[in-house]
CSV table of C-alpha atoms in Angstrom, one decimal:
chain,number,residue,atom,x,y,z
A,1,MET,CA,11.6,-130.3,159.8
A,2,ARG,CA,13.9,-132.2,157.4
A,3,PHE,CA,14.6,-130.2,154.3
A,4,ASP,CA,15.5,-133.4,152.4
A,5,GLU,CA,11.9,-134.4,152.4
A,6,PRO,CA,10.2,-132.5,149.5
A,7,SER,CA,6.7,-133.5,150.6
A,8,ARG,CA,7.0,-131.6,153.8
A,9,SER,CA,8.5,-128.3,152.6
A,10,ILE,CA,9.3,-126.5,149.3
A,11,LEU,CA,11.9,-124.3,151.1
A,12,PRO,CA,14.9,-126.3,149.7
A,13,VAL,CA,13.5,-125.7,146.2
A,14,VAL,CA,12.9,-122.0,146.8
A,15,LEU,CA,16.5,-121.5,148.1
A,16,GLU,CA,18.1,-123.5,145.3
A,17,PRO,CA,20.1,-121.0,143.2
A,18,LYS,CA,19.1,-122.4,139.8
A,19,TRP,CA,15.4,-122.2,140.7
A,20,ILE,CA,15.8,-118.6,141.9
A,21,GLY,CA,17.7,-117.8,138.7
A,22,ARG,CA,15.0,-119.3,136.5
A,23,GLU,CA,12.0,-117.9,138.2
A,24,PHE,CA,13.2,-114.5,139.4
A,25,LEU,CA,16.0,-113.4,137.1
A,26,GLY,CA,13.6,-111.2,135.1
A,27,PRO,CA,11.9,-109.6,138.1
A,28,THR,CA,15.3,-109.0,139.8
A,29,LEU,CA,16.8,-107.4,136.7
A,30,SER,CA,13.7,-105.1,136.5
A,31,PHE,CA,15.0,-103.4,139.7
A,32,ILE,CA,17.9,-102.0,137.6
A,33,LYS,CA,15.7,-100.3,135.0
A,34,ASP,CA,15.5,-97.1,137.1
A,35,VAL,CA,19.2,-96.2,137.4
A,36,ALA,CA,18.3,-93.4,139.9
A,37,ASN,CA,16.8,-95.8,142.4
A,38,THR,CA,19.9,-96.9,144.3
A,39,PRO,CA,18.1,-98.8,147.0
A,40,ARG,CA,16.6,-101.1,144.4
A,41,ILE,CA,19.8,-101.4,142.4
A,42,ASP,CA,21.9,-102.5,145.3
A,43,LYS,CA,19.4,-105.2,146.2
A,44,ALA,CA,19.3,-106.5,142.7
A,45,ILE,CA,23.1,-106.5,142.4
A,46,PHE,CA,23.5,-108.5,145.6
A,47,ILE,CA,21.0,-111.1,144.4
A,48,LEU,CA,22.7,-111.3,141.1
A,49,MET,CA,26.1,-111.7,142.7
A,50,TYR,CA,24.7,-114.6,144.8
A,51,LEU,CA,23.4,-116.2,141.6
A,52,ALA,CA,26.6,-115.7,139.7
A,53,SER,CA,28.6,-117.3,142.6
A,54,ASN,CA,26.3,-120.3,143.0
A,55,VAL,CA,25.0,-121.1,139.5
A,56,THR,CA,27.2,-122.9,137.0
A,57,THR,CA,26.0,-122.4,133.4
A,58,GLU,CA,27.1,-121.4,130.0
A,59,ILE,CA,25.6,-118.4,128.3
A,60,THR,CA,25.5,-118.9,124.6
A,61,LEU,CA,25.1,-116.4,121.8
A,62,GLU,CA,21.5,-117.6,121.3
A,63,SER,CA,20.6,-117.3,125.0
A,64,LEU,CA,21.7,-113.6,125.0
A,65,GLU,CA,18.7,-112.8,122.8
A,66,GLU,CA,16.2,-115.0,124.6
A,67,LEU,CA,13.4,-113.2,126.5
A,68,LEU,CA,13.7,-113.4,130.3
A,69,PRO,CA,10.8,-114.2,132.6
A,70,HIS,CA,8.3,-111.4,133.1
A,71,ALA,CA,9.3,-108.5,135.3
A,72,LEU,CA,7.2,-107.5,138.3
A,73,GLU,CA,5.3,-104.8,136.4
A,74,GLU,CA,3.3,-107.1,134.2
A,75,ASP,CA,1.3,-104.2,132.8
A,76,GLU,CA,4.3,-102.5,131.3
A,77,PRO,CA,4.7,-103.1,127.5
A,78,ASP,CA,8.5,-103.6,127.9
A,79,SER,CA,8.3,-105.9,131.0
A,80,ARG,CA,10.1,-108.6,129.1
A,81,TRP,CA,13.6,-108.1,127.9
A,82,THR,CA,16.6,-110.1,126.8
A,83,LEU,CA,19.7,-111.0,128.7
A,84,ILE,CA,21.9,-108.7,126.5
A,85,GLN,CA,19.5,-105.8,127.3
A,86,ALA,CA,19.8,-106.7,131.0
A,87,MET,CA,23.6,-106.7,130.8
A,88,GLN,CA,23.5,-103.2,129.2
A,89,SER,CA,21.2,-102.0,132.0
A,90,ILE,CA,23.7,-103.3,134.6
A,91,ALA,CA,26.5,-101.5,132.8
A,92,THR,CA,24.5,-98.2,132.8
A,93,ALA,CA,23.4,-98.5,136.4
A,94,THR,CA,27.0,-99.3,137.5
A,95,THR,CA,28.4,-96.3,135.6
A,96,VAL,CA,25.9,-93.7,136.9
A,97,CYS,CA,25.7,-94.9,140.4
A,98,SER,CA,27.2,-92.5,143.0
A,99,ASP,CA,28.1,-95.3,145.4
A,100,PRO,CA,31.7,-96.4,144.7
A,101,GLN,CA,31.2,-99.8,146.4
A,102,LEU,CA,28.1,-100.5,144.3
A,103,ARG,CA,30.0,-99.5,141.2
A,104,PHE,CA,32.8,-102.0,142.1
A,105,LEU,CA,30.2,-104.8,142.7
A,106,GLY,CA,28.6,-103.9,139.3
A,107,TYR,CA,31.9,-104.3,137.5
A,108,THR,CA,32.5,-107.6,139.4
A,109,LEU,CA,29.1,-108.8,138.4
A,110,LEU,CA,29.8,-108.0,134.7
A,111,SER,CA,33.1,-109.9,135.0
A,112,ARG,CA,31.4,-113.0,136.4
A,113,PHE,CA,28.8,-112.6,133.7
A,114,LEU,CA,31.5,-112.8,131.1
A,115,ASP,CA,33.1,-115.8,132.8
A,116,MET,CA,29.8,-117.7,132.1
A,117,CYS,CA,29.7,-116.8,128.4
A,118,ALA,CA,30.8,-119.1,125.7
A,119,ASP,CA,33.6,-117.7,123.5
A,120,ASP,CA,31.4,-116.2,120.8
A,121,ALA,CA,29.0,-114.8,123.3
A,122,LYS,CA,31.9,-113.3,125.2
A,123,VAL,CA,33.2,-111.5,122.1
A,124,TYR,CA,29.7,-110.2,121.4
A,125,VAL,CA,29.2,-108.8,124.9
A,126,LEU,CA,32.6,-107.1,125.0
A,127,SER,CA,32.0,-105.6,121.6
A,128,GLU,CA,28.6,-104.2,122.8
A,129,LEU,CA,30.1,-102.7,125.9
A,130,LEU,CA,33.0,-101.1,124.0
A,131,GLU,CA,31.1,-99.9,121.0
A,132,ARG,CA,27.6,-99.0,122.1
A,133,CYS,CA,27.9,-97.9,125.7
A,134,PRO,CA,27.7,-94.0,125.7
A,135,TRP,CA,29.5,-93.7,129.0
A,136,SER,CA,33.3,-93.2,128.8
A,137,ALA,CA,33.8,-94.5,132.3
A,138,MET,CA,32.1,-97.8,131.4
A,139,ARG,CA,34.0,-98.1,128.1
A,140,ALA,CA,37.2,-97.6,130.2
A,141,ALA,CA,36.1,-100.3,132.6
A,142,SER,CA,35.2,-102.5,129.6
A,143,VAL,CA,38.8,-102.4,128.4
A,144,GLY,CA,39.7,-103.6,131.9
A,145,LEU,CA,37.2,-106.5,131.6
A,146,LEU,CA,38.6,-107.3,128.2
A,147,LYS,CA,42.1,-107.4,129.5
A,148,GLU,CA,41.0,-109.7,132.3
A,149,GLN,CA,39.5,-112.1,129.8
A,150,VAL,CA,42.4,-112.0,127.4
A,151,GLN,CA,44.8,-112.7,130.3
A,152,ARG,CA,42.8,-115.7,131.3
A,153,ALA,CA,42.9,-116.9,127.7
A,154,PHE,CA,46.7,-116.6,127.5
A,155,ASP,CA,47.0,-118.4,130.9
A,156,ASP,CA,44.9,-121.3,129.6
A,157,PRO,CA,46.8,-123.8,127.4
A,158,ASP,CA,43.7,-124.6,125.5
A,159,LEU,CA,42.7,-122.5,122.4
A,160,HIS,CA,40.5,-119.5,123.2
A,161,ILE,CA,39.0,-117.1,120.8
A,162,LEU,CA,40.5,-114.1,122.5
A,163,LYS,CA,44.0,-115.3,121.8
A,164,THR,CA,43.4,-115.7,118.0
A,165,PRO,CA,43.4,-113.1,115.2
A,166,LEU,CA,39.8,-112.4,116.0
A,167,LEU,CA,41.0,-110.2,118.8
A,168,VAL,CA,42.8,-108.0,116.3
A,169,MET,CA,40.1,-108.1,113.6
A,170,LYS,CA,37.0,-107.7,115.8
A,171,ILE,CA,37.9,-106.0,119.1
A,172,LEU,CA,40.9,-103.7,118.4
A,173,PRO,CA,39.2,-101.7,115.6
A,174,ILE,CA,36.5,-100.8,118.1
A,175,ILE,CA,39.0,-99.5,120.7
A,176,TYR,CA,41.7,-97.8,118.6
A,177,LYS,CA,40.1,-94.8,116.8
A,178,ALA,CA,41.4,-91.3,116.3
A,179,GLU,CA,40.8,-88.9,119.1
A,180,THR,CA,39.8,-85.2,118.9
A,181,LYS,CA,41.3,-82.5,121.1
A,182,SER,CA,37.8,-81.5,122.5
A,183,LEU,CA,37.2,-85.0,123.8
A,184,PHE,CA,40.7,-85.8,125.1
A,185,TRP,CA,40.0,-85.2,128.8
A,186,HIS,CA,36.5,-86.8,128.6
A,187,ASN,CA,38.1,-90.0,127.3
A,188,TYR,CA,41.4,-89.8,129.2
A,189,SER,CA,40.7,-92.8,131.4
A,190,PHE,CA,39.6,-94.8,128.4
A,191,HIS,CA,42.8,-94.0,126.6
A,192,MET,CA,45.0,-95.0,129.6
A,193,GLN,CA,43.2,-98.3,129.8
A,194,ALA,CA,43.4,-98.8,126.0
A,195,LEU,CA,47.1,-98.1,125.9
A,196,ASN,CA,48.0,-100.3,128.8
A,197,PHE,CA,45.9,-103.1,127.3
A,198,TYR,CA,47.7,-102.8,123.9
A,199,LEU,CA,51.1,-102.8,125.6
A,200,TYR,CA,50.0,-105.9,127.5
A,201,VAL,CA,49.0,-107.8,124.4
A,202,LEU,CA,52.2,-106.8,122.6
A,203,ILE,CA,54.4,-108.1,125.4
A,204,ARG,CA,52.3,-111.2,126.1
A,205,ASP,CA,52.0,-112.3,122.4
A,206,ARG,CA,55.6,-111.3,121.4
A,207,GLN,CA,56.9,-114.8,121.0
A,208,THR,CA,54.0,-116.6,119.4
A,209,ASN,CA,52.0,-113.8,117.7
A,210,MET,CA,48.8,-115.9,118.0
A,211,THR,CA,46.6,-112.8,117.7
A,212,LYS,CA,48.6,-111.4,114.7
A,213,VAL,CA,49.0,-108.2,116.7
A,214,TRP,CA,52.7,-108.1,115.5
A,215,ASP,CA,51.9,-108.3,111.8
A,216,LYS,CA,53.2,-105.3,110.1
A,217,PRO,CA,49.9,-104.3,108.4
A,218,VAL,CA,48.2,-104.4,111.8
A,219,LEU,CA,50.9,-102.3,113.4
A,220,GLU,CA,50.7,-99.7,110.6
A,221,VAL,CA,46.9,-99.4,110.8
A,222,ILE,CA,46.9,-98.9,114.6
A,223,GLN,CA,49.7,-96.4,114.4
A,224,THR,CA,48.0,-94.4,111.6
A,225,ASN,CA,44.5,-94.6,112.9
A,226,TYR,CA,45.1,-94.2,116.6
A,227,PHE,CA,48.6,-93.5,117.9
A,228,ASP,CA,49.7,-90.7,115.6
A,229,PRO,CA,46.5,-88.7,116.1
A,230,LEU,CA,46.6,-89.3,119.9
A,231,LYS,CA,50.2,-88.3,120.1
A,232,GLU,CA,49.5,-85.1,118.2
A,233,VAL,CA,46.5,-84.2,120.4
A,234,ALA,CA,48.5,-85.0,123.6
A,235,GLU,CA,51.4,-82.8,122.6
A,236,ALA,CA,49.1,-79.9,121.7
A,237,ILE,CA,47.3,-80.2,125.1
A,238,LYS,CA,50.6,-80.4,127.0
A,239,HIS,CA,51.9,-77.3,125.2
A,240,GLU,CA,48.7,-75.4,126.2
A,241,ALA,CA,49.2,-76.6,129.8
A,242,HIS,CA,52.8,-75.4,129.9
A,243,GLU,CA,51.6,-72.0,128.6
A,244,LYS,CA,49.0,-71.8,131.3
A,245,GLU,CA,51.6,-72.8,133.8
A,246,LYS,CA,53.8,-69.8,132.8
A,247,GLN,CA,50.8,-67.5,133.5
A,248,LEU,CA,50.3,-69.3,136.8
A,249,ASN,CA,54.0,-68.6,137.7
A,250,LYS,CA,53.4,-64.9,136.9
A,251,GLY,CA,50.8,-64.8,139.7
A,252,GLN,CA,47.7,-65.4,137.6
A,253,GLY,CA,45.3,-67.8,139.2
A,254,VAL,CA,43.7,-70.9,137.7
A,255,PRO,CA,40.3,-69.9,136.1
A,256,GLU,CA,37.3,-71.3,137.9
A,257,GLY,CA,36.3,-74.7,136.6
A,258,GLU,CA,39.7,-75.5,135.0
A,259,GLU,CA,42.2,-78.0,136.2
A,260,ASN,CA,45.6,-76.9,137.5
A,261,PRO,CA,47.8,-76.8,134.4
A,262,ILE,CA,50.7,-78.5,136.3
A,263,VAL,CA,48.4,-81.4,137.0
A,264,MET,CA,47.2,-81.4,133.4
A,265,ALA,CA,50.7,-81.6,132.1
A,266,MET,CA,51.6,-84.4,134.4
A,267,ARG,CA,48.6,-86.5,133.3
A,268,VAL,CA,49.5,-86.0,129.7
A,269,GLU,CA,53.1,-87.0,130.3
A,270,ILE,CA,51.9,-90.2,132.0
A,271,LEU,CA,49.9,-91.1,128.9
A,272,GLN,CA,52.9,-90.2,126.7
A,273,ASN,CA,55.1,-92.5,128.8
A,274,VAL,CA,52.9,-95.4,128.0
A,275,ILE,CA,53.0,-94.5,124.3
A,276,GLU,CA,56.8,-94.4,124.5
A,277,SER,CA,56.8,-97.9,126.1
A,278,ILE,CA,54.7,-99.1,123.2
A,279,GLN,CA,57.0,-97.4,120.7
A,280,HIS,CA,60.0,-99.1,122.4
A,281,GLN,CA,58.4,-102.5,121.9
A,282,TRP,CA,57.8,-101.7,118.2
A,283,ASN,CA,61.4,-100.6,117.8
A,284,LEU,CA,62.8,-103.7,119.5
A,285,MET,CA,60.7,-105.9,117.1
A,286,GLU,CA,61.8,-103.9,114.1
A,287,ALA,CA,65.4,-104.3,115.1
A,288,GLU,CA,65.0,-108.1,115.5
A,289,ARG,CA,63.3,-108.4,112.1
A,290,LYS,CA,66.1,-106.5,110.4
A,291,GLU,CA,68.7,-108.6,112.1
A,292,SER,CA,66.8,-111.8,111.1
A,293,ASP,CA,66.5,-110.6,107.5
A,294,SER,CA,70.3,-109.8,107.3
A,295,SER,CA,71.4,-113.2,108.7
């Protein structure tokens, strides 16, 4: 059988990625609705990874809100959903899945999804992931996805929205908010990602300041709203860890359910080291500005 003869077989059409995407994207994504059903989720992610690798398209802001083809369960009232809802379901399924390999594939799928997005759609999707996702692990991963997209924008000589002041005006306020002591450990991974991302942008945009991340009002707002409260919380937690460490040295064991205070103190110090690196960048820029003003 020759597959280049349409009259003899529809198999070439059925196997064509664009046709699969158009006809079965909705039904495939419906597999992800039940986040506890890992066997269905892994099949859906593998299909979507295939489509993402073989279909070249641009996802616009308008297409994010378009209804996808019907899911398999036609009798369900919510059997039709939008692409942005599907993306949010992928993020949720990826976060709560117990299989680390599947989580990695889910993050990779989200990264490829972002690669297909137009600039305005990309900003919208990243904002949704960072602001509305209830899972701290997914928010931390979203900062990683953001850094990946920003790095590509800086590497590309063409103008990209993620290396303009919109990054500072739209994205950074979502990420850099004051932390409370009670949620510090819950959000620890997120803060580590956020701090390293901010340090990356400072270093990468030091010469051109295309994003306006080096503007003094921006620096002051981020320091007041995020860094000062975070430093205060981190110092308080490290002090508590050292006090517990003293009790541990006296022969008292670690209470059940609590992390070893030595490990806690080390993790806080790692975070503080990144903050110090950021402060060092600020100090260098301030010294350069003073030297420039005096000359």
